Amino acid sequence: MRSTVLKNIRQRSKSLLELVESLEPSLLEVQLDVPKSKSIGEHMWCIVGARESYARSLLVGKWDGFTCSLENTNNLLDIVAKLKSSEVKFEEAVTTIKSWTEERDDLLVDLLEHESMHEGQLIRHVYALKQEVPKSVKWA
């Protein structure tokens, strides 16, 4: 099961990167006129932070808190760079772990759920902005 979860996390990483790279930079800060709307940039902050935090937590073996290195949520180049670096941190963590525990497996599933939830929100956001969604995005 772990290999399936890892495969799906990697696919979400790929499709979210392609989604962001397909957008005009000016769309990163647009909010929808609905309660509790986040901009695409704000979603990216949460995604990057989750990847970084889950990578660290996987190494520790339990949840170790949330932090995010993405400071500018309105800069496409910064977002792309942080999406890529957070993916590298995640890959380094999962290849470093020699002893998988139930708690580590739970962290993997939590990250997959988090990425999938944001992907769904981003699909709705991008469609509301009348933009195309790349074919790699599973749920579009």
mmCIF file with all atom_site columns, N, CA and C in Angstrom, residues 2 6 9-10 14 17 19 33 36 40-41 46 55 57 63 70 80 86-87 89 98 100 102 118 126 131:
data_model
loop_
_atom_site.group_PDB
_atom_site.id
_atom_site.type_symbol
_atom_site.label_atom_id
_atom_site.label_alt_id
_atom_site.label_comp_id
_atom_site.label_asym_id
_atom_site.label_entity_id
_atom_site.label_seq_id
_atom_site.pdbx_PDB_ins_code
_atom_site.Cartn_x
_atom_site.Cartn_y
_atom_site.Cartn_z
_atom_site.occupancy
_atom_site.B_iso_or_equiv
_atom_site.pdbx_formal_charge
_atom_site.auth_seq_id
_atom_site.auth_comp_id
_atom_site.auth_asym_id
_atom_site.auth_atom_id
_atom_site.pdbx_PDB_model_num
ATOM 1  N N  . ARG A 1 2   ? 1.981   1.240  0.719   1.00 0.00 ? 2   ARG A N  1
ATOM 2  C CA . ARG A 1 2   ? 2.857   2.412  0.788   1.00 0.00 ? 2   ARG A CA 1
ATOM 3  C C  . ARG A 1 2   ? 3.307   2.826  -0.616  1.00 0.00 ? 2   ARG A C  1
ATOM 4  N N  . LEU A 1 6   ? 2.797   6.501  -2.236  1.00 0.00 ? 6   LEU A N  1
ATOM 5  C CA . LEU A 1 6   ? 3.936   7.265  -2.748  1.00 0.00 ? 6   LEU A CA 1
ATOM 6  C C  . LEU A 1 6   ? 3.751   7.612  -4.230  1.00 0.00 ? 6   LEU A C  1
ATOM 7  N N  . ILE A 1 9   ? 1.213   10.439 -4.386  1.00 0.00 ? 9   ILE A N  1
ATOM 8  C CA . ILE A 1 9   ? 1.797   11.709 -3.938  1.00 0.00 ? 9   ILE A CA 1
ATOM 9  C C  . ILE A 1 9   ? 2.672   12.283 -5.047  1.00 0.00 ? 9   ILE A C  1
ATOM 10 N N  . ARG A 1 10  ? 3.468   11.446 -5.671  1.00 0.00 ? 10  ARG A N  1
ATOM 11 C CA . ARG A 1 10  ? 4.348   11.914 -6.749  1.00 0.00 ? 10  ARG A CA 1
ATOM 12 C C  . ARG A 1 10  ? 3.533   12.436 -7.937  1.00 0.00 ? 10  ARG A C  1
ATOM 13 N N  . LYS A 1 14  ? 3.496   16.294 -9.458  1.00 0.00 ? 14  LYS A N  1
ATOM 14 C CA . LYS A 1 14  ? 3.686   16.591 -10.881 1.00 0.00 ? 14  LYS A CA 1
ATOM 15 C C  . LYS A 1 14  ? 2.531   17.424 -11.427 1.00 0.00 ? 14  LYS A C  1
ATOM 16 N N  . LEU A 1 17  ? 2.433   21.056 -10.050 1.00 0.00 ? 17  LEU A N  1
ATOM 17 C CA . LEU A 1 17  ? 3.468   21.869 -10.670 1.00 0.00 ? 17  LEU A CA 1
ATOM 18 C C  . LEU A 1 17  ? 3.038   22.279 -12.080 1.00 0.00 ? 17  LEU A C  1
ATOM 19 N N  . LEU A 1 19  ? 0.041   22.520 -13.217 1.00 0.00 ? 19  LEU A N  1
ATOM 20 C CA . LEU A 1 19  ? -1.076  23.452 -13.092 1.00 0.00 ? 19  LEU A CA 1
ATOM 21 C C  . LEU A 1 19  ? -0.567  24.872 -12.857 1.00 0.00 ? 19  LEU A C  1
ATOM 22 N N  . ASP A 1 33  ? -15.019 35.270 -5.284  1.00 0.00 ? 33  ASP A N  1
ATOM 23 C CA . ASP A 1 33  ? -15.991 35.968 -4.448  1.00 0.00 ? 33  ASP A CA 1
ATOM 24 C C  . ASP A 1 33  ? -16.865 34.952 -3.699  1.00 0.00 ? 33  ASP A C  1
ATOM 25 N N  . LYS A 1 36  ? -14.227 32.496 2.621   1.00 0.00 ? 36  LYS A N  1
ATOM 26 C CA . LYS A 1 36  ? -12.990 31.776 2.933   1.00 0.00 ? 36  LYS A CA 1
ATOM 27 C C  . LYS A 1 36  ? -12.172 31.395 1.713   1.00 0.00 ? 36  LYS A C  1
ATOM 28 N N  . ILE A 1 40  ? -4.627  31.346 -5.410  1.00 0.00 ? 40  ILE A N  1
ATOM 29 C CA . ILE A 1 40  ? -3.799  30.226 -5.841  1.00 0.00 ? 40  ILE A CA 1
ATOM 30 C C  . ILE A 1 40  ? -2.456  30.269 -5.121  1.00 0.00 ? 40  ILE A C  1
ATOM 31 N N  . GLY A 1 41  ? -1.896  31.454 -4.972  1.00 0.00 ? 41  GLY A N  1
ATOM 32 C CA . GLY A 1 41  ? -0.632  31.599 -4.250  1.00 0.00 ? 41  GLY A CA 1
ATOM 33 C C  . GLY A 1 41  ? -0.730  31.133 -2.811  1.00 0.00 ? 41  GLY A C  1
ATOM 34 N N  . CYS A 1 46  ? 0.430   26.720 1.339   1.00 0.00 ? 46  CYS A N  1
ATOM 35 C CA . CYS A 1 46  ? 0.000   25.600 2.175   1.00 0.00 ? 46  CYS A CA 1
ATOM 36 C C  . CYS A 1 46  ? 0.559   24.274 1.656   1.00 0.00 ? 46  CYS A C  1
ATOM 37 N N  . ALA A 1 55  ? 7.806   16.053 5.231   1.00 0.00 ? 55  ALA A N  1
ATOM 38 C CA . ALA A 1 55  ? 9.136   15.467 5.014   1.00 0.00 ? 55  ALA A CA 1
ATOM 39 C C  . ALA A 1 55  ? 9.915   15.434 6.324   1.00 0.00 ? 55  ALA A C  1
ATOM 40 N N  . SER A 1 57  ? 8.654   15.610 9.353   1.00 0.00 ? 57  SER A N  1
ATOM 41 C CA . SER A 1 57  ? 7.947   14.730 10.289  1.00 0.00 ? 57  SER A CA 1
ATOM 42 C C  . SER A 1 57  ? 8.213   13.258 9.990   1.00 0.00 ? 57  SER A C  1
ATOM 43 N N  . TRP A 1 63  ? 4.430   13.651 13.829  1.00 0.00 ? 63  TRP A N  1
ATOM 44 C CA . TRP A 1 63  ? 4.154   15.028 13.421  1.00 0.00 ? 63  TRP A CA 1
ATOM 45 C C  . TRP A 1 63  ? 5.055   15.981 14.201  1.00 0.00 ? 63  TRP A C  1
ATOM 46 N N  . LEU A 1 70  ? 8.111   29.250 1.754   1.00 0.00 ? 70  LEU A N  1
ATOM 47 C CA . LEU A 1 70  ? 7.631   30.123 0.681   1.00 0.00 ? 70  LEU A CA 1
ATOM 48 C C  . LEU A 1 70  ? 7.171   31.440 1.274   1.00 0.00 ? 70  LEU A C  1
ATOM 49 N N  . VAL A 1 80  ? 7.252   28.093 -8.097  1.00 0.00 ? 80  VAL A N  1
ATOM 50 C CA . VAL A 1 80  ? 7.758   26.930 -8.836  1.00 0.00 ? 80  VAL A CA 1
ATOM 51 C C  . VAL A 1 80  ? 9.024   26.387 -8.170  1.00 0.00 ? 80  VAL A C  1
ATOM 52 N N  . SER A 1 86  ? 10.535  21.496 -2.364  1.00 0.00 ? 86  SER A N  1
ATOM 53 C CA . SER A 1 86  ? 9.778   20.730 -1.359  1.00 0.00 ? 86  SER A CA 1
ATOM 54 C C  . SER A 1 86  ? 9.579   19.289 -1.819  1.00 0.00 ? 86  SER A C  1
ATOM 55 N N  . GLU A 1 87  ? 9.466   19.096 -3.119  1.00 0.00 ? 87  GLU A N  1
ATOM 56 C CA . GLU A 1 87  ? 9.376   17.731 -3.648  1.00 0.00 ? 87  GLU A CA 1
ATOM 57 C C  . GLU A 1 87  ? 10.697  16.994 -3.425  1.00 0.00 ? 87  GLU A C  1
ATOM 58 N N  . LYS A 1 89  ? 12.860  17.608 -0.991  1.00 0.00 ? 89  LYS A N  1
ATOM 59 C CA . LYS A 1 89  ? 12.928  17.305 0.446   1.00 0.00 ? 89  LYS A CA 1
ATOM 60 C C  . LYS A 1 89  ? 12.103  16.073 0.788   1.00 0.00 ? 89  LYS A C  1
ATOM 61 N N  . LYS A 1 98  ? 14.682  4.057  6.855   1.00 0.00 ? 98  LYS A N  1
ATOM 62 C CA . LYS A 1 98  ? 14.971  2.616  6.795   1.00 0.00 ? 98  LYS A CA 1
ATOM 63 C C  . LYS A 1 98  ? 13.935  1.797  7.564   1.00 0.00 ? 98  LYS A C  1
ATOM 64 N N  . TRP A 1 100 ? 10.126  1.827  8.519   1.00 0.00 ? 100 TRP A N  1
ATOM 65 C CA . TRP A 1 100 ? 8.783   2.394  8.375   1.00 0.00 ? 100 TRP A CA 1
ATOM 66 C C  . TRP A 1 100 ? 7.898   1.913  9.521   1.00 0.00 ? 100 TRP A C  1
ATOM 67 N N  . GLU A 1 102 ? 3.877   2.459  11.513  1.00 0.00 ? 102 GLU A N  1
ATOM 68 C CA . GLU A 1 102 ? 2.485   2.802  11.220  1.00 0.00 ? 102 GLU A CA 1
ATOM 69 C C  . GLU A 1 102 ? 2.298   4.323  11.243  1.00 0.00 ? 102 GLU A C  1
ATOM 70 N N  . HIS A 1 118 ? -6.251  20.056 -1.847  1.00 0.00 ? 118 HIS A N  1
ATOM 71 C CA . HIS A 1 118 ? -5.861  21.317 -2.481  1.00 0.00 ? 118 HIS A CA 1
ATOM 72 C C  . HIS A 1 118 ? -5.988  21.240 -3.997  1.00 0.00 ? 118 HIS A C  1
ATOM 73 N N  . VAL A 1 126 ? -9.343  27.496 -10.724 1.00 0.00 ? 126 VAL A N  1
ATOM 74 C CA . VAL A 1 126 ? -8.858  27.738 -12.081 1.00 0.00 ? 126 VAL A CA 1
ATOM 75 C C  . VAL A 1 126 ? -10.029 27.767 -13.068 1.00 0.00 ? 126 VAL A C  1
ATOM 76 N N  . GLN A 1 131 ? -9.871  29.411 -16.946 1.00 0.00 ? 131 GLN A N  1
ATOM 77 C CA . GLN A 1 131 ? -8.584  28.939 -17.448 1.00 0.00 ? 131 GLN A CA 1
ATOM 78 C C  . GLN A 1 131 ? -8.666  27.435 -17.709 1.00 0.00 ? 131 GLN A C  1
#
